[in-house]
PDB file of C-alpha atoms in Angstrom:
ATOM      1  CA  UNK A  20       5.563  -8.734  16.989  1.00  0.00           C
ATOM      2  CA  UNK A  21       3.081  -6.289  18.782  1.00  0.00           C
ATOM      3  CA  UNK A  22      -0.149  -5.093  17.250  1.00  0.00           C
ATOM      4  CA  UNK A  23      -0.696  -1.545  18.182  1.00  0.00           C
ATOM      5  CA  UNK A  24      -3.935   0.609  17.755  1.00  0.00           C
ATOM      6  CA  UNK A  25      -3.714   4.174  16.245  1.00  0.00           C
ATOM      7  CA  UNK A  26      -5.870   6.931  16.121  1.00  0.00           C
ATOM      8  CA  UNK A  27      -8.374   5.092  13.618  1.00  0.00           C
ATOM      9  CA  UNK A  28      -8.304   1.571  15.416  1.00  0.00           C
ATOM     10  CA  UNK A  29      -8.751   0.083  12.280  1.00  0.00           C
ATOM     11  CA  UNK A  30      -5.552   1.113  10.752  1.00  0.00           C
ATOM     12  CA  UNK A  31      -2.369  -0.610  12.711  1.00  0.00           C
ATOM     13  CA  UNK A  32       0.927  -0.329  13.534  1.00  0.00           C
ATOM     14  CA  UNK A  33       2.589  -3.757  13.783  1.00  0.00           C
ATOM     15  CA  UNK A  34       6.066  -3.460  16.080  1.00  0.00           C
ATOM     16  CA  UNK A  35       8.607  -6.003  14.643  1.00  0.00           C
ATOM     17  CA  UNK A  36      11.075  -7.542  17.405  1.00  0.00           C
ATOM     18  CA  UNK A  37      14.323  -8.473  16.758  1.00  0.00           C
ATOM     19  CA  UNK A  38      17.022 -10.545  18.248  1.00  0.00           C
ATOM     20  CA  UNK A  39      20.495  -9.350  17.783  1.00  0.00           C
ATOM     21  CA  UNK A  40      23.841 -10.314  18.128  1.00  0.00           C
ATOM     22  CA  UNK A  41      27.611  -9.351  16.858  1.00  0.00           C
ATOM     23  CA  UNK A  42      26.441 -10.892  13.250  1.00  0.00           C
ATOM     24  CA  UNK A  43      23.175  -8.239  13.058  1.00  0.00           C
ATOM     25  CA  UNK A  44      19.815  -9.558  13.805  1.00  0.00           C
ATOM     26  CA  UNK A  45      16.999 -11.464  12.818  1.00  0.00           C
ATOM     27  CA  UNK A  46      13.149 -10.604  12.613  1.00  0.00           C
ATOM     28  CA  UNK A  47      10.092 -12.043  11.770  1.00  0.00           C
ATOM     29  CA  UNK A  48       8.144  -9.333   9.277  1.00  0.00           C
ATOM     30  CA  UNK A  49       4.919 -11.068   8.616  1.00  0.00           C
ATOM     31  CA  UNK A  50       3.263 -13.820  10.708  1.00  0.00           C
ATOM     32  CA  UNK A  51      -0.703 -14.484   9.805  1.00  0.00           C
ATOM     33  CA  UNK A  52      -1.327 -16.891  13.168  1.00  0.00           C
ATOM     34  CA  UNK A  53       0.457 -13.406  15.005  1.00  0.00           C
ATOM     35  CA  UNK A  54      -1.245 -11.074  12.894  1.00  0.00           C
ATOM     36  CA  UNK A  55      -4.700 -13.083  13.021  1.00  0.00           C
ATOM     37  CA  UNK A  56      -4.982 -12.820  16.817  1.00  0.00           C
ATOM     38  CA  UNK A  57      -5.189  -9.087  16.241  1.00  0.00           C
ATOM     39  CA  UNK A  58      -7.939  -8.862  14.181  1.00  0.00           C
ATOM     40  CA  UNK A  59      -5.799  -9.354  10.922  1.00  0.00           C
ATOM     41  CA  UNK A  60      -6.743 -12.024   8.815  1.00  0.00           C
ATOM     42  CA  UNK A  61      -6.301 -10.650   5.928  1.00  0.00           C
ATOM     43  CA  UNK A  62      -5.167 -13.048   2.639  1.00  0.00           C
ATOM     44  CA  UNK A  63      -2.202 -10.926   1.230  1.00  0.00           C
ATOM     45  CA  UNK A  64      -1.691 -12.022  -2.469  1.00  0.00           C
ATOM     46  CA  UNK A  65       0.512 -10.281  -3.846  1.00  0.00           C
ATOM     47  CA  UNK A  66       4.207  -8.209  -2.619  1.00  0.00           C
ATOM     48  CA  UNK A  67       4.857  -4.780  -4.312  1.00  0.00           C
ATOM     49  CA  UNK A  68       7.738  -2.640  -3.874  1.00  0.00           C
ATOM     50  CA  UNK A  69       8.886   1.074  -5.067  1.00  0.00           C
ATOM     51  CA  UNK A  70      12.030   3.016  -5.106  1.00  0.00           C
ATOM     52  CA  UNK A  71      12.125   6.724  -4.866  1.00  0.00           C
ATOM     53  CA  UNK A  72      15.187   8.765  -5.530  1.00  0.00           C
ATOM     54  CA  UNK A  73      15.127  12.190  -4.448  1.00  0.00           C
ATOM     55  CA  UNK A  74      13.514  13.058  -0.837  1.00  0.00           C
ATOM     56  CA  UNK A  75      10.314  14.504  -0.927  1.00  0.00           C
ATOM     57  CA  UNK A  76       8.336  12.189  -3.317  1.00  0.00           C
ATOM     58  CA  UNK A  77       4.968  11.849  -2.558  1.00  0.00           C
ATOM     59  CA  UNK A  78       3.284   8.942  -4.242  1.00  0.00           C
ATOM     60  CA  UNK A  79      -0.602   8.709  -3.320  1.00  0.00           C
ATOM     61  CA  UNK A  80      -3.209   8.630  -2.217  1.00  0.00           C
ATOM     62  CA  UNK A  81      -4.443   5.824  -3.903  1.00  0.00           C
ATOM     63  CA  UNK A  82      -6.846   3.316  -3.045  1.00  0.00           C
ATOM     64  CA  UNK A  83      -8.794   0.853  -5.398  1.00  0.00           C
ATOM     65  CA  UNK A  84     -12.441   0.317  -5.392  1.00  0.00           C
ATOM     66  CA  UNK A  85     -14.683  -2.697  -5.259  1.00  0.00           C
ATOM     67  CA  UNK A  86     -14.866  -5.442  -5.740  1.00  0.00           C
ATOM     68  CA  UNK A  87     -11.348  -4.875  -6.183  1.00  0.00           C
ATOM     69  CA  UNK A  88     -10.194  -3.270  -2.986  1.00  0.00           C
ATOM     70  CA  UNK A  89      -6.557  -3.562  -1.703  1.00  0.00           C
ATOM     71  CA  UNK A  90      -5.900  -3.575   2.075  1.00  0.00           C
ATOM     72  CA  UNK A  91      -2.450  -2.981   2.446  1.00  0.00           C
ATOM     73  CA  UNK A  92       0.797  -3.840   4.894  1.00  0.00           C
ATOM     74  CA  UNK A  93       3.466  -1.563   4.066  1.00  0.00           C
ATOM     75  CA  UNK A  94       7.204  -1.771   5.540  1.00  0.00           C
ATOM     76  CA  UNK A  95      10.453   0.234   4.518  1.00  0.00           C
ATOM     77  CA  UNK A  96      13.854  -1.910   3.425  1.00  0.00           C
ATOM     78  CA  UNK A  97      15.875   1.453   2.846  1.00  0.00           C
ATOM     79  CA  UNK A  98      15.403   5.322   4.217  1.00  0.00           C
ATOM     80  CA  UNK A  99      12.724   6.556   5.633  1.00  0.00           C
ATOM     81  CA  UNK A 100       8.706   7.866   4.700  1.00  0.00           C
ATOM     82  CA  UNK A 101       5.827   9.675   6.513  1.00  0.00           C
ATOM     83  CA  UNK A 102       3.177   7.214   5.975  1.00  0.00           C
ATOM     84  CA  UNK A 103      -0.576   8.041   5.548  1.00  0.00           C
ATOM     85  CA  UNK A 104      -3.864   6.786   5.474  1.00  0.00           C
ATOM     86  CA  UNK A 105      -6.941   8.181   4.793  1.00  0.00           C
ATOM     87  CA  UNK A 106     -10.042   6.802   6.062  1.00  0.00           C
ATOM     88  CA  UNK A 107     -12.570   7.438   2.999  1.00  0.00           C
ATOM     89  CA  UNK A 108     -15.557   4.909   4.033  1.00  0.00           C
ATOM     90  CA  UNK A 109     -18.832   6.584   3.767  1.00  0.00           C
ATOM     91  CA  UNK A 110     -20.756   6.816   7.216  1.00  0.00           C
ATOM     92  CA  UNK A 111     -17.290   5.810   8.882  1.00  0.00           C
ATOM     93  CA  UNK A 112     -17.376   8.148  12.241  1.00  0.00           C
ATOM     94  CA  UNK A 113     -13.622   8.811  11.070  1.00  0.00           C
ATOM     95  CA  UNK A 114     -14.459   9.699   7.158  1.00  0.00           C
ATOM     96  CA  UNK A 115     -11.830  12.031   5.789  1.00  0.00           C
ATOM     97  CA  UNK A 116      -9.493  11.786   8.820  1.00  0.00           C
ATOM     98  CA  UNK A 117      -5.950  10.198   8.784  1.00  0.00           C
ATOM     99  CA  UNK A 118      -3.274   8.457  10.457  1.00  0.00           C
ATOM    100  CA  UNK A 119       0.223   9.278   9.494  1.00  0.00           C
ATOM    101  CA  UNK A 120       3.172   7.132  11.044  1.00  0.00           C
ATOM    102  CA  UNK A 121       6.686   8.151  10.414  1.00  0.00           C
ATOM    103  CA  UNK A 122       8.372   4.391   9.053  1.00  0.00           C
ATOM    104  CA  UNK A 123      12.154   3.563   8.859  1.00  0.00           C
ATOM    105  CA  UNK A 124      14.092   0.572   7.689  1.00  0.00           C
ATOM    106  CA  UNK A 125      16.066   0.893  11.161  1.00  0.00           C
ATOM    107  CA  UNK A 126      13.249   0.693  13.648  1.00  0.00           C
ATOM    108  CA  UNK A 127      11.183  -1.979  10.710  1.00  0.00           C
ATOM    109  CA  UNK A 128       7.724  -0.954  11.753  1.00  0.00           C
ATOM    110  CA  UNK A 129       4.822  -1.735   9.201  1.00  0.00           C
ATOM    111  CA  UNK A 130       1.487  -0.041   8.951  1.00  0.00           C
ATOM    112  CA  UNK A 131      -1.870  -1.712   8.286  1.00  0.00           C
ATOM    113  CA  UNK A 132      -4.646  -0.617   6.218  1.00  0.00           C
ATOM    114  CA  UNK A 133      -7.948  -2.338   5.779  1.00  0.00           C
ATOM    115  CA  UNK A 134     -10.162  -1.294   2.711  1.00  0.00           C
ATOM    116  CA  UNK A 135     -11.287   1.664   2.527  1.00  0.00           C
ATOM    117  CA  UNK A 136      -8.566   3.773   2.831  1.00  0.00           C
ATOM    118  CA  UNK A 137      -6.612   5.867   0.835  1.00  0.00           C
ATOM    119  CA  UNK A 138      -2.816   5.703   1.131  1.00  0.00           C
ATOM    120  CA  UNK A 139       0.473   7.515   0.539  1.00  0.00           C
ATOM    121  CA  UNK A 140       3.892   8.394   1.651  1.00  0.00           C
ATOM    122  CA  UNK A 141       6.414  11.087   1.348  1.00  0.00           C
ATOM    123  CA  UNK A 142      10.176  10.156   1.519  1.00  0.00           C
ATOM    124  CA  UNK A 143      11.653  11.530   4.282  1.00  0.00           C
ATOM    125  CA  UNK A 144      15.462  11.164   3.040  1.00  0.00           C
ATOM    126  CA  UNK A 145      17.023   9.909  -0.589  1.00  0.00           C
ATOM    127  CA  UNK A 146      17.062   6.627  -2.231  1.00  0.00           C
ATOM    128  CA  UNK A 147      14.039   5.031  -0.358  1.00  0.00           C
ATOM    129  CA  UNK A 148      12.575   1.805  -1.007  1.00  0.00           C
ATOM    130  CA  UNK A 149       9.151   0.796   0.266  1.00  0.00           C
ATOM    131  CA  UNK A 150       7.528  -2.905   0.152  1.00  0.00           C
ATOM    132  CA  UNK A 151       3.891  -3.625   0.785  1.00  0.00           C
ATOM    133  CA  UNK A 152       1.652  -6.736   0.142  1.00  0.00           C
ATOM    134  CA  UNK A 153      -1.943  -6.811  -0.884  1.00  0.00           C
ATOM    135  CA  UNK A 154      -5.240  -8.738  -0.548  1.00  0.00           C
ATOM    136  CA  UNK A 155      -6.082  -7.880  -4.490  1.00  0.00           C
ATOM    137  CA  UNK A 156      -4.490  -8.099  -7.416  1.00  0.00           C
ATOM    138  CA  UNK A 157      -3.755  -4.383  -9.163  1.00  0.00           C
ATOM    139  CA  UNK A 158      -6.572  -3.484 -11.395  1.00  0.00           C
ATOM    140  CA  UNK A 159      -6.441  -0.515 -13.417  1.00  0.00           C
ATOM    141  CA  UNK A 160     -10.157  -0.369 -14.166  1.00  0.00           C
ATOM    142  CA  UNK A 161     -10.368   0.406 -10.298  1.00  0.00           C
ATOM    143  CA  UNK A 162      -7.631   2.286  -9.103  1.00  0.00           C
ATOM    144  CA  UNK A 163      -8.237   5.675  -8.042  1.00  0.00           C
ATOM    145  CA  UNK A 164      -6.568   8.327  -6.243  1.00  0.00           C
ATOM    146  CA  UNK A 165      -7.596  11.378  -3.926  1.00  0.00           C
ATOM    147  CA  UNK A 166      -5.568  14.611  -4.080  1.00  0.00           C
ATOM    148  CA  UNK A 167      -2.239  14.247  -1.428  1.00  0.00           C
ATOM    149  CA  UNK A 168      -2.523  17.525  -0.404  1.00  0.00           C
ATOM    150  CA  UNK A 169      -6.537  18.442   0.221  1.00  0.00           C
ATOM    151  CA  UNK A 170      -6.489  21.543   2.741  1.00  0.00           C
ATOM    152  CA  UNK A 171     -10.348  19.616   4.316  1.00  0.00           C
ATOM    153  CA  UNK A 172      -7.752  16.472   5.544  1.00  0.00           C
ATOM    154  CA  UNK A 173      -5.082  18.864   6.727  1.00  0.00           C
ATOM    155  CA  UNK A 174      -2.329  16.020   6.307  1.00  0.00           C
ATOM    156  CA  UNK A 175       1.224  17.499   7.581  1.00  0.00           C
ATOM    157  CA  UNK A 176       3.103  16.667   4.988  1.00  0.00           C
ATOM    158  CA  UNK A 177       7.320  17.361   5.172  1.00  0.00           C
ATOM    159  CA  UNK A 178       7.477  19.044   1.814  1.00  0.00           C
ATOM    160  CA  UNK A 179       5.443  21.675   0.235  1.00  0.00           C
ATOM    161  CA  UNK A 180       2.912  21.522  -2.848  1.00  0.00           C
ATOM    162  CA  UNK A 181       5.894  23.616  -4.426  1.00  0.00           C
ATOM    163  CA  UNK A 182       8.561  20.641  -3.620  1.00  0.00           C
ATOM    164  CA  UNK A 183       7.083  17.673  -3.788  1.00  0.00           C
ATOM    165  CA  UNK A 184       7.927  15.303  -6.633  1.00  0.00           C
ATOM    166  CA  UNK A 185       4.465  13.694  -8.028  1.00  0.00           C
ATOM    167  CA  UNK A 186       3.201  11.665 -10.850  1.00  0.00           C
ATOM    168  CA  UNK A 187       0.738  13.487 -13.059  1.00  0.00           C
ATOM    169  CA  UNK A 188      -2.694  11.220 -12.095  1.00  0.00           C
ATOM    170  CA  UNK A 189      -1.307  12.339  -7.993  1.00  0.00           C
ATOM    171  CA  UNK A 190      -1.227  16.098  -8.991  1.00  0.00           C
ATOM    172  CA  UNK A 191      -4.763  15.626 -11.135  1.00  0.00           C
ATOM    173  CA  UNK A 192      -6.463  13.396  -8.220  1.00  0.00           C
ATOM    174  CA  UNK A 193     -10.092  14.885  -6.774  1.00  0.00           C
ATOM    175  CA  UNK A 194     -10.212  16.573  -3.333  1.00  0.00           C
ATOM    176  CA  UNK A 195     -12.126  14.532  -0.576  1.00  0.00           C
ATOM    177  CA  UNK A 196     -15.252  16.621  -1.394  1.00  0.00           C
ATOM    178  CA  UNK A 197     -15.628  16.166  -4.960  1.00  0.00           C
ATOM    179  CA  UNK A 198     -14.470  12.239  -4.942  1.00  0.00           C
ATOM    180  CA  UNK A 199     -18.129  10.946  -4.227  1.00  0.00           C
ATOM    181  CA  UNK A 200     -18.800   7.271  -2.288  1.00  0.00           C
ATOM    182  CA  UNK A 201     -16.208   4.873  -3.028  1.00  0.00           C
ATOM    183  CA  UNK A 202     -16.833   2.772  -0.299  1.00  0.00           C
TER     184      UNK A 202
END
């Protein structure tokens, strides 16, 4: 597996390798000695995993606050998703910018991201399903989410505000400027 820097070093894409023959092939997804050598030590505790049916779901940006912050590794197992993170640390030099990655189950990249960050995808085809551990268990008292779709980020998302298939608290989440220091 290779570690790869993105625009916010931070936030990381790992590249899985895999070792095929006429049966398929084989990959490691998650190594913490591999990962730890990077710079990512972080104790995941917990696997999560969605479906979404119709392309064009957008499901973030959420993020949970202290002391019950969630870094995240996400992968995809089926379809396909424009992944995003949103670096929302106050004082960061890259507050309010993002990183968005395009993941697949047939390439079986993963994206990292530390605390700090808000996250969300939009399915890029049909019956997707997406699979991410954590370093914190889910708390509701601290989840939060920041509007998917705030003209100050600029995110290119592949579907329109029109389109898009959200949940009510995604369509009712602040902008950047009104969500005050979470981190």
């Amino acid at each position: 597996m290779d570690v790869i820097e993105t625009e916010i070093p931070d936030v990381k894409r790992i590249v899985l390798k895999r070792f095929g023959d006429a049966r398929g092939w084989f990959s490691e997804t998650f190594r913490a000695d591999t990962l730890a050598r990077a710079g990512i030590a972080t104790p995941f505790i917990q696997d999560n995993q969605s479906f979404s049916a119709p392309q064009g779901t957008v499901r973030g940006l959420h993020f949970q606050i202290a002391p019950r912050a969630q870094a995240k590794l996400i992968r995809v197992l089926q379809g396909a998703i424009l992944d995003v993170a949103v670096d929302i640390r106050s004082g960061s030099p890259t507050y309010g910018k993002y990183v968005a990655v395009t993941l697949d189950a047939e390439k079986g990249e993963q994206l990292y991201i530390p605390h700090g960050f808000a996250h969300g995808f939009c399915t890029l085809t049909p019956d997707v399903m997406v699979t991410y551990k954590v370093d914190d268990y889910y708390s509701p008292e601290h989840d939060r989410a920041l509007f998917w779709n705030d003209p100050a980020i600029g995110i290119p998302w592949p579907v329109s505000g029109e389109a898009a298939i959200l949940s009510d608290k995604d369509r009712r989440a602040p902008k950047l400027a009104d969500l005050g220091r979470v981190f």
